[in-house]
């Protein structure tokens, strides 16, 4: 099934939202109805799969969700139509990720990293040599799943932990990325690397596209908690991996301040936040019509999520208008700080209102509460974020490091 750009951008009416909202008998819930309708407009096959598959299956290793996402065209969701993508706006992509997160937080977290990777290399390709754009278009055409080697687990967010040196027409890459979502499903790893023209030489930052099947690429177990286990977040190890220079995005070398990566992190922050709002939405929706839950408890919890979405939408709309760089990045980080508290309050209120029997007999309740708590652990760290924002408001340059 194909849809036109006009159909994708057509606002959802109340009746359409009601007809495409979440499953279940009786009136459909209005919370996140717009978001579910947007997911169905862009990726109807994925919407069908998510509605038909239990949460426990979607959140476990070995599920088919990434494959369905890929087959449905999700890999090109935010890629420009000029490069063969679906051209979803940031606002639409945000809506889609709330809808995905409400049904599979693991899938929302995993494919956010794909979108981060793709958005970054698109920015680099636009600013780099002309021949890089066909490379990106080829990735989109083959529906390549691209894991992210940008957000490092320790140290600075934008400082590479992977090294590469030039050798006879290739770059030889060494290092590892952990955790690395999509480690089992990736076709490529997009890795921020410190390149040298020779061993021991001066380093410059670039982005390498590493095929998952290259000799020297391996995956090691890393993620031991069952929370978000479906995101495939293991360790990807690169040992003397040789890739041709053509798979090294040299546009990043002309971006010493990391502005291209900063744009990727705008996409990451918007989509990751929306996915976690979706997970909290799945909890709060359980309060609708519950015989022992007052309307006041429900509306207070729902207000936390709806106000968070409104703030996030303002940032997404700014990105759609072409705003990039320090100001909008700072606004997004402030939204993420506020969202930590909003998610915690909404989830805790929902769990408390549902009561101990629901907590004991429905494992999804405790699971979703744990998922919401994981939002605070995404990079940049709380300490990095607070220091960066305080410095920026003092008049210093903005930085994620």
XYZ file of C-alpha atoms in Angstrom:
401
model
C 0.000 0.000 0.000
C 1.415 3.366 -1.011
C 0.308 6.828 0.017
C 1.016 10.236 -1.377
C 2.803 13.039 0.424
C -0.517 14.914 0.523
C -2.247 11.980 2.203
C 0.551 11.635 4.760
C 0.335 15.312 5.700
C -3.483 15.471 5.882
C -4.506 16.260 9.478
C -6.468 13.523 11.209
C -10.090 14.363 11.952
C -11.743 13.389 15.203
C -13.684 10.608 13.475
C -10.584 9.218 11.806
C -8.692 9.344 15.069
C -11.467 7.451 16.795
C -11.550 4.759 14.114
C -7.802 4.126 14.176
C -7.045 4.437 17.865
C -5.990 1.583 20.139
C -7.615 -1.873 20.159
C -10.351 -3.083 22.441
C -14.149 -3.239 22.666
C -16.303 -0.164 23.106
C -15.293 3.429 22.440
C -11.667 3.835 21.441
C -9.448 5.801 23.864
C -8.723 9.372 22.843
C -5.296 9.504 24.514
C -2.715 9.249 21.686
C -5.447 8.754 19.049
C -3.763 11.244 16.711
C -0.473 9.459 17.127
C -1.920 6.036 16.314
C -3.618 7.454 13.235
C -0.333 8.948 12.045
C 1.440 5.605 12.449
C -1.282 3.929 10.404
C -1.074 6.542 7.626
C 2.651 6.031 7.145
C 3.251 2.415 8.158
C -0.061 0.503 8.132
C 1.551 -2.950 8.095
C 3.566 -2.113 11.198
C 0.457 -0.727 12.908
C -1.381 -3.990 12.238
C 1.516 -6.086 13.537
C 1.903 -4.094 16.744
C -1.820 -4.227 17.505
C -1.880 -8.001 17.029
C 1.260 -8.866 19.012
C 1.397 -9.052 22.843
C 3.735 -6.701 24.687
C 5.693 -9.592 26.221
C 6.530 -10.921 22.755
C 7.546 -7.527 21.412
C 9.810 -6.857 24.386
C 11.685 -10.152 24.244
C 14.798 -10.956 22.198
C 14.149 -12.663 18.889
C 10.923 -10.875 17.959
C 10.011 -9.940 14.379
C 9.278 -6.269 15.048
C 12.419 -4.849 13.415
C 11.892 -7.009 10.338
C 8.274 -5.836 10.079
C 9.399 -2.228 10.551
C 11.918 -2.700 7.730
C 9.491 -4.389 5.340
C 6.859 -1.733 6.040
C 9.217 1.019 4.862
C 10.098 2.362 8.291
C 13.816 2.636 7.520
C 13.096 5.558 5.193
C 10.553 7.264 7.445
C 12.421 10.536 8.033
C 14.615 10.398 4.922
C 13.871 13.091 2.318
C 11.615 12.051 -0.541
C 14.324 13.284 -2.914
C 16.490 10.414 -1.643
C 13.714 7.830 -1.784
C 12.409 8.190 1.767
C 8.909 8.848 3.093
C 9.822 12.409 4.067
C 8.001 12.392 7.405
C 8.175 15.677 9.261
C 9.635 15.764 12.743
C 6.138 16.313 14.136
C 4.742 13.275 12.321
C 7.748 11.140 13.283
C 7.276 12.219 16.903
C 3.648 11.094 16.769
C 4.632 7.775 15.216
C 7.157 7.106 17.961
C 4.645 7.767 20.704
C 2.324 5.256 19.045
C 5.122 2.682 18.668
C 6.309 3.242 22.247
C 2.809 2.607 23.584
C 2.863 -0.862 22.023
C 6.566 -1.760 21.999
C 8.985 0.466 23.916
C 11.862 -1.741 22.768
C 11.074 -1.177 19.103
C 10.697 2.570 19.660
C 14.083 2.732 21.391
C 15.804 0.570 18.776
C 14.602 2.343 15.654
C 15.258 5.733 17.212
C 18.935 4.819 16.902
C 18.426 3.996 13.219
C 16.839 7.396 12.659
C 19.654 9.118 14.569
C 22.177 7.423 12.281
C 20.307 8.172 9.081
C 19.594 11.798 9.984
C 23.272 12.368 10.762
C 24.607 10.863 7.558
C 21.995 12.723 5.495
C 23.209 15.993 7.021
C 26.817 15.048 6.319
C 26.036 13.982 2.751
C 24.221 17.246 2.015
C 27.263 19.218 3.134
C 29.876 16.864 1.655
C 30.966 15.806 -1.824
C 28.184 15.263 -4.375
C 28.890 11.539 -4.689
C 27.832 10.909 -1.076
C 24.128 11.558 -1.768
C 23.761 8.491 -4.075
C 25.368 6.431 -1.292
C 22.670 7.528 1.143
C 19.940 6.999 -1.479
C 21.240 3.462 -1.952
C 20.934 2.757 1.767
C 17.333 3.945 1.709
C 16.496 1.965 -1.430
C 17.720 -1.282 0.111
C 15.853 -0.531 3.359
C 19.100 -0.822 5.288
C 18.834 -0.983 9.079
C 21.572 1.268 10.460
C 22.742 0.871 14.042
C 24.225 3.874 15.813
C 27.827 4.249 16.901
C 27.401 7.873 17.984
C 26.046 8.025 21.539
C 28.884 6.637 23.609
C 28.221 4.900 26.896
C 30.959 6.709 28.804
C 32.670 10.046 28.417
C 31.592 12.764 26.003
C 28.594 12.125 23.770
C 30.292 13.467 20.643
C 33.841 12.170 21.198
C 34.423 8.919 19.242
C 35.507 5.776 21.044
C 36.358 4.077 17.735
C 39.672 4.638 15.934
C 40.526 4.339 12.237
C 43.747 4.744 10.294
C 44.298 4.942 6.541
C 45.985 2.011 4.856
C 46.292 1.530 1.088
C 42.860 2.829 0.059
C 41.004 1.586 3.132
C 40.402 2.681 6.672
C 41.200 0.071 9.310
C 38.819 0.408 12.249
C 39.148 -0.769 15.842
C 36.964 -0.229 18.875
C 33.577 -1.171 20.270
C 30.161 0.313 20.922
C 28.110 -0.781 23.936
C 25.265 -0.832 24.307
C 24.434 -0.837 20.606
C 20.752 -1.180 19.754
C 19.807 -3.167 16.636
C 22.998 -5.214 17.021
C 21.230 -8.370 15.767
C 19.289 -6.744 12.918
C 21.714 -4.114 11.618
C 22.839 -4.053 8.005
C 25.329 -1.269 8.758
C 26.865 0.395 11.783
C 27.211 4.172 11.390
C 30.149 4.910 13.696
C 31.703 8.184 14.696
C 35.429 7.509 14.324
C 38.684 9.319 15.005
C 40.593 8.932 11.742
C 44.346 9.157 11.163
C 46.216 9.122 7.887
C 48.689 6.776 9.546
C 49.173 5.074 12.890
C 50.137 7.617 15.522
C 49.141 10.558 13.311
C 46.873 13.513 14.056
C 43.213 12.544 14.428
C 40.186 13.977 12.658
C 36.550 13.019 13.210
C 34.533 11.266 10.515
C 31.623 8.851 10.184
C 32.224 5.332 8.893
C 29.508 3.108 7.438
C 30.535 -0.389 8.452
C 28.696 -3.313 6.795
C 27.584 -5.776 9.462
C 28.953 -8.695 7.460
C 32.524 -7.361 7.191
C 35.289 -9.557 8.642
C 36.215 -8.341 12.109
C 32.666 -7.265 13.070
C 31.236 -9.274 15.964
C 28.493 -8.992 18.562
C 29.032 -9.852 22.219
C 26.398 -10.168 24.955
C 26.037 -7.036 27.051
C 22.393 -6.314 27.957
C 21.379 -8.590 30.839
C 18.217 -6.905 32.151
C 14.845 -7.953 30.676
C 13.837 -4.274 30.488
C 13.969 -3.185 26.819
C 15.622 -6.479 25.915
C 13.837 -6.374 22.572
C 15.978 -3.405 21.485
C 18.908 -5.777 20.762
C 21.344 -3.619 22.744
C 24.492 -5.722 22.872
C 28.150 -4.843 22.297
C 29.386 -4.458 18.715
C 33.135 -5.050 18.432
C 35.311 -3.887 15.513
C 38.682 -5.612 15.207
C 40.869 -4.534 12.262
C 37.800 -3.996 10.099
C 38.814 -2.702 6.654
C 36.328 -0.494 4.846
C 36.900 1.456 1.628
C 37.339 5.203 1.804
C 34.044 5.499 -0.117
C 32.215 4.336 3.026
C 33.770 7.087 5.139
C 31.656 10.237 5.277
C 34.284 12.902 4.847
C 31.762 15.685 5.246
C 32.144 15.241 9.004
C 35.752 16.395 8.713
C 34.463 19.854 7.807
C 32.275 19.917 10.912
C 34.700 20.287 13.821
C 31.991 21.548 16.179
C 29.768 18.553 15.527
C 26.818 20.477 14.066
C 25.813 17.621 11.766
C 25.783 15.216 14.695
C 23.924 17.812 16.752
C 21.122 17.719 14.182
C 21.070 13.953 14.500
C 20.767 14.332 18.250
C 17.793 16.649 17.799
C 16.057 13.803 15.988
C 17.228 11.383 18.671
C 15.968 13.529 21.537
C 12.565 14.125 19.949
C 11.956 10.505 18.969
C 13.375 8.900 22.108
C 11.285 11.206 24.286
C 8.148 10.437 22.303
C 8.768 6.692 22.610
C 8.965 6.913 26.389
C 5.867 9.098 26.505
C 4.258 6.238 24.596
C 5.298 3.718 27.247
C 3.774 5.910 29.949
C 0.686 6.344 27.772
C 0.174 2.564 27.797
C 0.010 2.712 31.595
C -2.206 5.787 31.860
C -4.670 4.422 29.279
C -5.410 1.569 31.679
C -7.065 4.113 33.979
C -9.735 5.097 31.445
C -13.058 3.731 32.591
C -11.486 1.790 35.465
C -14.229 1.403 38.098
C -11.899 2.191 41.009
C -10.031 5.136 39.460
C -11.406 8.651 39.765
C -11.551 10.981 36.798
C -9.283 13.354 38.687
C -6.502 10.804 38.985
C -6.746 9.983 35.287
C -6.821 13.567 34.041
C -3.896 14.589 36.249
C -1.760 11.743 34.914
C -2.866 12.348 31.325
C -2.104 16.058 31.696
C 1.527 15.236 32.470
C 1.813 13.382 29.169
C -0.168 15.799 27.028
C 1.777 18.818 28.266
C 5.027 16.967 27.632
C 3.918 16.175 24.085
C 2.964 19.802 23.509
C 6.423 20.971 24.572
C 8.100 18.311 22.465
C 5.942 19.202 19.474
C 7.113 22.805 19.683
C 10.721 21.631 19.334
C 9.818 19.242 16.513
C 7.997 22.015 14.677
C 11.071 24.228 15.036
C 13.188 21.492 13.473
C 10.666 21.241 10.629
C 11.056 24.996 10.068
C 14.791 24.509 9.656
C 15.966 25.561 13.113
C 19.173 23.798 14.123
C 22.065 24.360 16.461
C 22.394 25.666 19.984
C 19.088 27.387 20.754
C 16.749 24.599 19.702
C 19.090 21.938 21.122
C 19.039 23.674 24.507
C 15.253 23.877 24.425
C 15.078 20.156 23.712
C 17.368 19.342 26.639
C 15.200 21.436 28.953
C 12.173 19.489 27.695
C 13.966 16.230 28.437
C 14.754 17.345 31.997
C 11.113 18.270 32.572
C 9.987 15.027 30.968
C 11.881 12.916 33.505
C 9.645 14.231 36.250
C 6.457 14.134 34.170
C 6.968 10.499 33.163
C 7.738 9.437 36.695
C 4.680 11.217 38.116
C 2.328 9.864 35.445
C 3.600 6.288 35.714
C 3.616 6.264 39.509
C 0.096 7.694 39.631
C -1.127 5.060 37.203
C 0.475 2.162 39.050
C -0.789 3.395 42.410
C -4.316 3.887 41.086
C -4.408 0.449 39.454
C -3.497 -1.058 42.809
C -1.538 -3.973 44.147
C -3.633 -6.702 42.525
C -2.994 -5.276 39.052
C 0.705 -4.971 39.862
C 0.819 -8.599 40.995
C -1.356 -10.190 38.308
C -0.463 -8.118 35.229
C 3.299 -8.226 34.525
C 2.920 -5.515 31.887
C 2.210 -2.934 34.611
C 5.502 -3.408 36.442
C 7.341 -3.761 33.146
C 6.091 -0.456 31.742
C 6.887 1.322 35.010
C 10.476 0.060 34.762
C 10.713 1.127 31.120
C 9.674 4.664 31.986
C 12.453 4.806 34.592
C 15.033 3.997 31.899
C 14.440 7.327 30.154
C 16.766 9.083 32.584
C 19.716 6.948 31.488
C 19.884 8.014 27.850
C 22.848 10.204 26.838
C 23.822 12.896 27.414
C 24.065 12.197 31.135
C 22.168 14.245 33.678
C 25.425 15.841 34.830
C 26.432 16.704 31.244
C 22.995 18.132 30.531
C 22.844 20.298 33.632
C 26.371 21.633 33.169
C 25.803 22.365 29.489
C 22.518 24.194 29.991
C 23.757 26.250 32.936
C 26.849 27.263 30.984
C 24.763 28.145 27.933
C 22.483 30.386 29.991
C 25.569 32.067 31.418
C 26.454 33.071 27.876
C 28.967 30.337 27.047
C 28.922 28.175 23.915
C 26.494 25.259 23.842
C 27.966 21.779 24.056
C 26.821 18.245 24.710
C 30.216 17.443 26.273
